Amino acid sequence: MATSGTASSFRTSVSASSRLTHLRSSPFKVPNFTPLPSSRSHSFSVSCTIAKDPTFLMAEAEKTKAAGSDPTLWKRPDSFGRFGKFGGKYVPETLMHALSELETAFYSLATDDDFQRELAGILKDYVGRESPLYFAERLTEHYRRENGEGPLIYLKREDLNHTGAHKINNAVAQALLAKRLGKKRIIAETGAGQHGVATATVCARFGLQCIIYMGAQDMERQALNVFRMRLLGAEVRGVHSGTATLKDATSEAIRDWVTNVETTHYILGSVAGPHPYPMMVRDFHAVIGKETRRQAMEKWGGKPDVLVACVGGGSNAMGLFHEFVDDTEVRMIGVEAAGFGLDSGKHAATLTKGDVGVLHGAMSYLLQDDDGQIIEPHSISAGLDYPGVGPEHSFLKDMGRAEYYSVTDEEALEAFKRVSRLEGIIPALETSHALAHLEKLCPTLPDGARVVLNFSGRGDKDVQTAIKYLEV
Amino acid sequence: MRCSSSVVDGDRSEDGDGRGGEVEIRDEKTWASLSRGGEEMRYREEDERHHRVSNVLRTSDPPLGSVPTRTDESQFLRGDGNGRFGRFGGKFVPETLISPLRDLEDEFNFVLNDHEFQEELTTALRDYVGRETPVYFAGRLTEHYKNISQTTGGGPEIYLKREDLSHCGSHKINNALGQAMIARRLGCKRVVAATGAGQQGVATAAACAKFSMECTVFMGTADIEKQSSNVLSMKLLGAQVKSVEGTFKDASSEAIRNWVGNLETTYYLSGTVVGPHPSPLMVREFQSVIGKETRRQAKQLWGGKPDVLVACVGSGSNALGLFHEFLGDEDVRLVGVEAAGLGLDSGKHSATLAVGDVGVYHGSMSYLLQDDQGQILKPHSIGVGLEYPGVGPEISFLKESGRAEFYTATGQEAVQACMLLSRLEGIIPALEASHALAFLDKLVPTLRDGAKVVVNCSGRGDKDLDTLIQRGMPSSLC
């Protein structure tokens, strides 16, 4: 396959400037490498700013520019797993085979009727799909202007899924895929625990061994989720290196995968990571957008005018957007976490304040300082607390197909309270970011514009946190 | 309601006067018309033994002479005009409440057949609550029972009706929505409710938020401690939470008292199938969507009906919601599971049907846990939603008529069942629903191969994590 040839040239050129020189010398031997010293505080893979695009990339970029504003001509992704210049497979040699195997399996299962039928059945009876498209009457009223005009707000209820968020769509599909590949062991990393719980859930359902890596600090803060995962039969391994948070857990999980790649499947929770993950996770979440198209047609005989979703890694947003990328009249808006404010230095607004680099195996925007060190992000919502973003989002931003904004912790908390009071639905703090953006968006929309907001999760998990800040 | 406050004050008198005797005779006639042959004698004997109508009302009762004899099945299924299910049910309330209850009944009868109301409710159930809830084939649980019994055949098949997937995490919302819509029609600006585990409170608060109504939820201090996350949720949803010394039964009494004191503006949203008519009927009707869906889904899934339906029973709302649709299908077994707490002999349980006696409580006649003096016993269960010393009158009727069977499961067994389902299916059930699941241990070995069992997974267990943590993880999970 032409892929590996050209791809490996990138790996070499990139790893030359990386700090992981020990990997370059022994491509087939799995080293017992120790994590980088904590002052580095970034994952094993390269994080750097590309100063110059190799010629190959230039050709692709130009091709994309030529495709211009016609999304139907875009390759999302191309055969190298690139979305324009973003994406790719920046990983050690030992993982290349596993990734190719995964890619092959994914493509063949896409057309496998048995697999698709089994997956559809599980999504229906186990997860509870399809999730409703709910007309939020009181929220619509809230945004109605003095002259009676205003947009119509619809909520895509991913909060009603089993485990309370969209994450399960992907977890279920990947577990099924792992079973097909004959893998008996599943690993995953988790920050606050939501992805860990979703993974533990599907492993219980499919009878797979499950190991979740979690930063020791996070374990303390999220004791309830740790218990949940153990109740579901998973083993939760605490990671004490680095800052003992998500990034370190990710490194540990990747290390485990490198070591146990024959028996183990790594369930990545978002549209980040090396190809084929961004594509795979997006496609497993694309059911959200597909249902939305059908439901919009049923409800008002048309398409949505605006799609709004919160963006951490970007999975729920891609799940909603993907179906509509080719419909250029549908506006797509992603909302990131501005934490304490974009100027505070304590936020997670990757697409607004980040630069292009490589993190966790993919080229994308990321929050880094002048030395290419990852900046520790901050958001009140753990799910948005990620210094990177999926490569496809970086692409959609650069192409101008999607717009990205950000919302502070405070604004998110306000929205959390507002929507609970107005609609009787407690949103996850992540989702609250998307809901908060409606305050700025709705006054600009024409009368009758139909907004579909991805209600990506329920807020039961955030009630304790929110109460501390809110006057209830 | 005066009757409950009298209970609290310990002011109950044994009913040994003529009125009691009248009730007995009339009930025998009623029973005679419904009995099936040889059972007639048995019920009369039981009537005498169980008859201890602790009727505390000093004020007037509704005239009992108006209990009609019932011969047709539709009334058997729906209760008669006075809200009686056999000898159970009724409207044991002070005069002041008769009129509002009648208004409520009229409104309810109207909306049952009102196309606009039904359409709005159906849309809300679909788009807001997330109905219909799936009937999920629990493959690994089925396999587990097959392996234990070492049968050569396929073993029974276990399905879960996933009420845990509903908005707010339990079946309670079905009823809260319907009643909130009625409250709105009645022009009430304010809703009061009582809650045990908090699920009813959260569901009511959510429905009130959606329909922009004020909401006050009464909750026992003991329960507030155990289910703190639900308390916070209620507050976030805009409800006021008022604590009442004690548990659910005390919170209920206080909520009703609050309602009586504010009849002009306030609607009492009953969360379960107890209380004076029309509450038991109304709540059951709103919950019956569970059974209606199940019938349709069973047909789709295996082209038939369920063989056995299993549900936990606190007051009986989720059980009746599942059972009611199938009352007329004699070939469908109905199994209710109550909380045996620390064991039936311990005195710390909520097994009303197992060891209770007939009496009047919170406005209706039904089985209840009472001592020799007719004092209400304090119930106990690890599943807070099951912790009620009474039970719905329709449930009592189903027990006495033999249409449904009732058993119990201890708290320990429920915890085990919760852990088993979590590990085998990745579903963490509420501790209440876990009682129903616990009973499968005894039930499944008695069933034939291929028997279809549908268990009502009435709620999810997120609210119970703290309780489970306190119990500690057992060293070997079965």
mmCIF file of C-alpha atoms in Angstrom, chain A residues 310-449:
data_model
loop_
_atom_site.group_PDB
_atom_site.id
_atom_site.type_symbol
_atom_site.label_atom_id
_atom_site.label_comp_id
_atom_site.label_asym_id
_atom_site.label_seq_id
_atom_site.Cartn_x
_atom_site.Cartn_y
_atom_site.Cartn_z
ATOM 1 C CA CYS A 310 -19.991 21.860 22.391
ATOM 2 C CA VAL A 311 -16.438 20.897 21.398
ATOM 3 C CA GLY A 312 -13.906 19.206 23.653
ATOM 4 C CA GLY A 313 -12.288 16.525 21.552
ATOM 5 C CA GLY A 314 -15.159 17.057 19.139
ATOM 6 C CA SER A 315 -17.030 13.764 18.982
ATOM 7 C CA ASN A 316 -20.587 14.891 19.706
ATOM 8 C CA ALA A 317 -20.177 17.847 17.359
ATOM 9 C CA MET A 318 -18.873 15.674 14.507
ATOM 10 C CA GLY A 319 -21.660 13.220 15.191
ATOM 11 C CA LEU A 320 -24.219 15.938 14.546
ATOM 12 C CA PHE A 321 -22.348 17.883 11.855
ATOM 13 C CA HIS A 322 -21.069 15.077 9.629
ATOM 14 C CA GLU A 323 -24.392 14.325 7.993
ATOM 15 C CA PHE A 324 -24.833 17.975 7.004
ATOM 16 C CA VAL A 325 -21.329 19.006 5.891
ATOM 17 C CA ASP A 326 -22.346 18.818 2.243
ATOM 18 C CA ASP A 327 -25.493 20.888 2.873
ATOM 19 C CA THR A 328 -23.804 24.266 2.674
ATOM 20 C CA GLU A 329 -26.942 26.159 3.690
ATOM 21 C CA VAL A 330 -26.774 24.485 7.124
ATOM 22 C CA ARG A 331 -24.637 26.557 9.473
ATOM 23 C CA MET A 332 -22.442 24.622 11.890
ATOM 24 C CA ILE A 333 -21.297 26.119 15.182
ATOM 25 C CA GLY A 334 -18.910 24.561 17.655
ATOM 26 C CA VAL A 335 -18.547 25.963 21.168
ATOM 27 C CA GLU A 336 -15.377 25.440 23.175
ATOM 28 C CA ALA A 337 -14.565 26.130 26.801
ATOM 29 C CA ALA A 338 -13.140 29.556 27.586
ATOM 30 C CA GLY A 339 -12.685 28.570 31.240
ATOM 31 C CA PHE A 340 -11.756 31.657 33.224
ATOM 32 C CA GLY A 341 -11.622 33.682 30.026
ATOM 33 C CA LEU A 342 -9.532 33.577 26.859
ATOM 34 C CA ASP A 343 -6.983 36.021 28.249
ATOM 35 C CA SER A 344 -6.636 34.276 31.587
ATOM 36 C CA GLY A 345 -4.502 31.513 30.166
ATOM 37 C CA LYS A 346 -6.839 29.082 31.913
ATOM 38 C CA HIS A 347 -9.171 27.750 29.255
ATOM 39 C CA ALA A 348 -9.536 24.991 26.679
ATOM 40 C CA ALA A 349 -10.351 27.052 23.585
ATOM 41 C CA THR A 350 -8.075 25.143 21.261
ATOM 42 C CA LEU A 351 -9.473 26.340 17.954
ATOM 43 C CA THR A 352 -9.537 29.972 19.046
ATOM 44 C CA LYS A 353 -6.189 30.238 20.790
ATOM 45 C CA GLY A 354 -4.243 27.199 19.660
ATOM 46 C CA ASP A 355 -1.567 26.527 17.058
ATOM 47 C CA VAL A 356 -1.083 23.595 14.734
ATOM 48 C CA GLY A 357 0.964 20.715 16.058
ATOM 49 C CA VAL A 358 0.891 16.983 16.672
ATOM 50 C CA LEU A 359 -0.699 15.511 19.776
ATOM 51 C CA HIS A 360 -1.732 11.951 20.548
ATOM 52 C CA GLY A 361 -0.939 10.809 17.039
ATOM 53 C CA ALA A 362 -2.675 13.424 14.924
ATOM 54 C CA MET A 363 -1.904 16.836 13.527
ATOM 55 C CA SER A 364 -4.423 19.374 14.691
ATOM 56 C CA TYR A 365 -4.757 22.623 16.573
ATOM 57 C CA LEU A 366 -3.559 22.389 20.133
ATOM 58 C CA LEU A 367 -2.812 24.586 23.107
ATOM 59 C CA GLN A 368 0.946 24.907 23.295
ATOM 60 C CA ASP A 369 3.475 27.455 24.443
ATOM 61 C CA ASP A 370 6.388 28.840 22.426
ATOM 62 C CA ASP A 371 8.499 25.779 23.167
ATOM 63 C CA GLY A 372 5.822 23.456 21.889
ATOM 64 C CA GLN A 373 4.934 22.327 25.386
ATOM 65 C CA ILE A 374 1.308 21.446 25.976
ATOM 66 C CA ILE A 375 -0.468 24.050 28.077
ATOM 67 C CA GLU A 376 -2.549 22.568 30.871
ATOM 68 C CA PRO A 377 -6.121 23.429 29.878
ATOM 69 C CA HIS A 378 -8.901 24.402 32.227
ATOM 70 C CA SER A 379 -12.638 24.096 32.079
ATOM 71 C CA ILE A 380 -15.207 23.591 34.771
ATOM 72 C CA SER A 381 -16.452 20.745 32.607
ATOM 73 C CA ALA A 382 -14.084 17.797 32.511
ATOM 74 C CA GLY A 383 -15.212 16.656 29.073
ATOM 75 C CA LEU A 384 -14.067 19.885 27.424
ATOM 76 C CA ASP A 385 -10.862 20.012 29.453
ATOM 77 C CA TYR A 386 -8.624 18.826 26.584
ATOM 78 C CA PRO A 387 -5.695 20.749 25.092
ATOM 79 C CA GLY A 388 -6.268 19.368 21.599
ATOM 80 C CA VAL A 389 -9.199 18.952 19.236
ATOM 81 C CA GLY A 390 -10.133 16.453 16.555
ATOM 82 C CA PRO A 391 -8.326 17.046 13.242
ATOM 83 C CA GLU A 392 -11.564 17.206 11.292
ATOM 84 C CA HIS A 393 -12.670 20.202 13.344
ATOM 85 C CA SER A 394 -9.370 21.915 12.596
ATOM 86 C CA PHE A 395 -10.054 21.261 8.929
ATOM 87 C CA LEU A 396 -13.638 22.507 9.018
ATOM 88 C CA LYS A 397 -12.475 25.649 10.743
ATOM 89 C CA ASP A 398 -9.731 26.373 8.245
ATOM 90 C CA MET A 399 -12.130 25.742 5.349
ATOM 91 C CA GLY A 400 -14.617 28.102 6.904
ATOM 92 C CA ARG A 401 -17.288 25.419 6.820
ATOM 93 C CA ALA A 402 -17.841 25.537 10.581
ATOM 94 C CA GLU A 403 -17.565 28.443 13.009
ATOM 95 C CA TYR A 404 -16.081 28.098 16.465
ATOM 96 C CA TYR A 405 -16.700 30.239 19.511
ATOM 97 C CA SER A 406 -16.113 29.852 23.203
ATOM 98 C CA VAL A 407 -17.951 30.325 26.465
ATOM 99 C CA THR A 408 -16.628 30.872 30.001
ATOM 100 C CA ASP A 409 -17.246 28.691 33.043
ATOM 101 C CA GLU A 410 -19.548 31.348 34.420
ATOM 102 C CA GLU A 411 -21.628 31.571 31.259
ATOM 103 C CA ALA A 412 -21.889 27.797 31.154
ATOM 104 C CA LEU A 413 -23.113 27.652 34.749
ATOM 105 C CA GLU A 414 -25.727 30.296 33.976
ATOM 106 C CA ALA A 415 -26.971 28.236 31.065
ATOM 107 C CA PHE A 416 -26.929 25.103 33.233
ATOM 108 C CA LYS A 417 -29.293 26.770 35.671
ATOM 109 C CA ARG A 418 -31.398 28.466 33.011
ATOM 110 C CA VAL A 419 -32.181 25.338 31.029
ATOM 111 C CA SER A 420 -32.887 23.308 34.176
ATOM 112 C CA ARG A 421 -35.420 25.908 35.241
ATOM 113 C CA LEU A 422 -36.993 26.501 31.849
ATOM 114 C CA GLU A 423 -37.232 22.995 30.457
ATOM 115 C CA GLY A 424 -36.825 20.700 33.439
ATOM 116 C CA ILE A 425 -33.801 19.070 31.829
ATOM 117 C CA ILE A 426 -30.474 19.323 33.655
ATOM 118 C CA PRO A 427 -27.746 19.571 31.009
ATOM 119 C CA ALA A 428 -24.205 18.311 31.427
ATOM 120 C CA LEU A 429 -21.757 21.161 32.013
ATOM 121 C CA GLU A 430 -20.226 20.350 28.627
ATOM 122 C CA THR A 431 -23.582 20.741 26.899
ATOM 123 C CA SER A 432 -24.163 23.898 28.915
ATOM 124 C CA HIS A 433 -21.421 25.549 26.881
ATOM 125 C CA ALA A 434 -23.398 25.041 23.691
ATOM 126 C CA LEU A 435 -26.559 26.233 25.462
ATOM 127 C CA ALA A 436 -24.756 29.319 26.752
ATOM 128 C CA HIS A 437 -23.779 30.316 23.232
ATOM 129 C CA LEU A 438 -27.457 30.619 22.326
ATOM 130 C CA GLU A 439 -27.446 33.893 24.268
ATOM 131 C CA LYS A 440 -25.139 35.426 21.672
ATOM 132 C CA LEU A 441 -26.437 33.507 18.679
ATOM 133 C CA CYS A 442 -30.209 33.813 18.881
ATOM 134 C CA PRO A 443 -30.482 37.612 18.678
ATOM 135 C CA THR A 444 -28.724 37.412 15.325
ATOM 136 C CA LEU A 445 -30.962 34.785 13.784
ATOM 137 C CA PRO A 446 -33.899 35.561 11.522
ATOM 138 C CA ASP A 447 -37.450 34.826 12.572
ATOM 139 C CA GLY A 448 -38.306 31.159 12.433
ATOM 140 C CA ALA A 449 -34.730 29.974 11.981
#
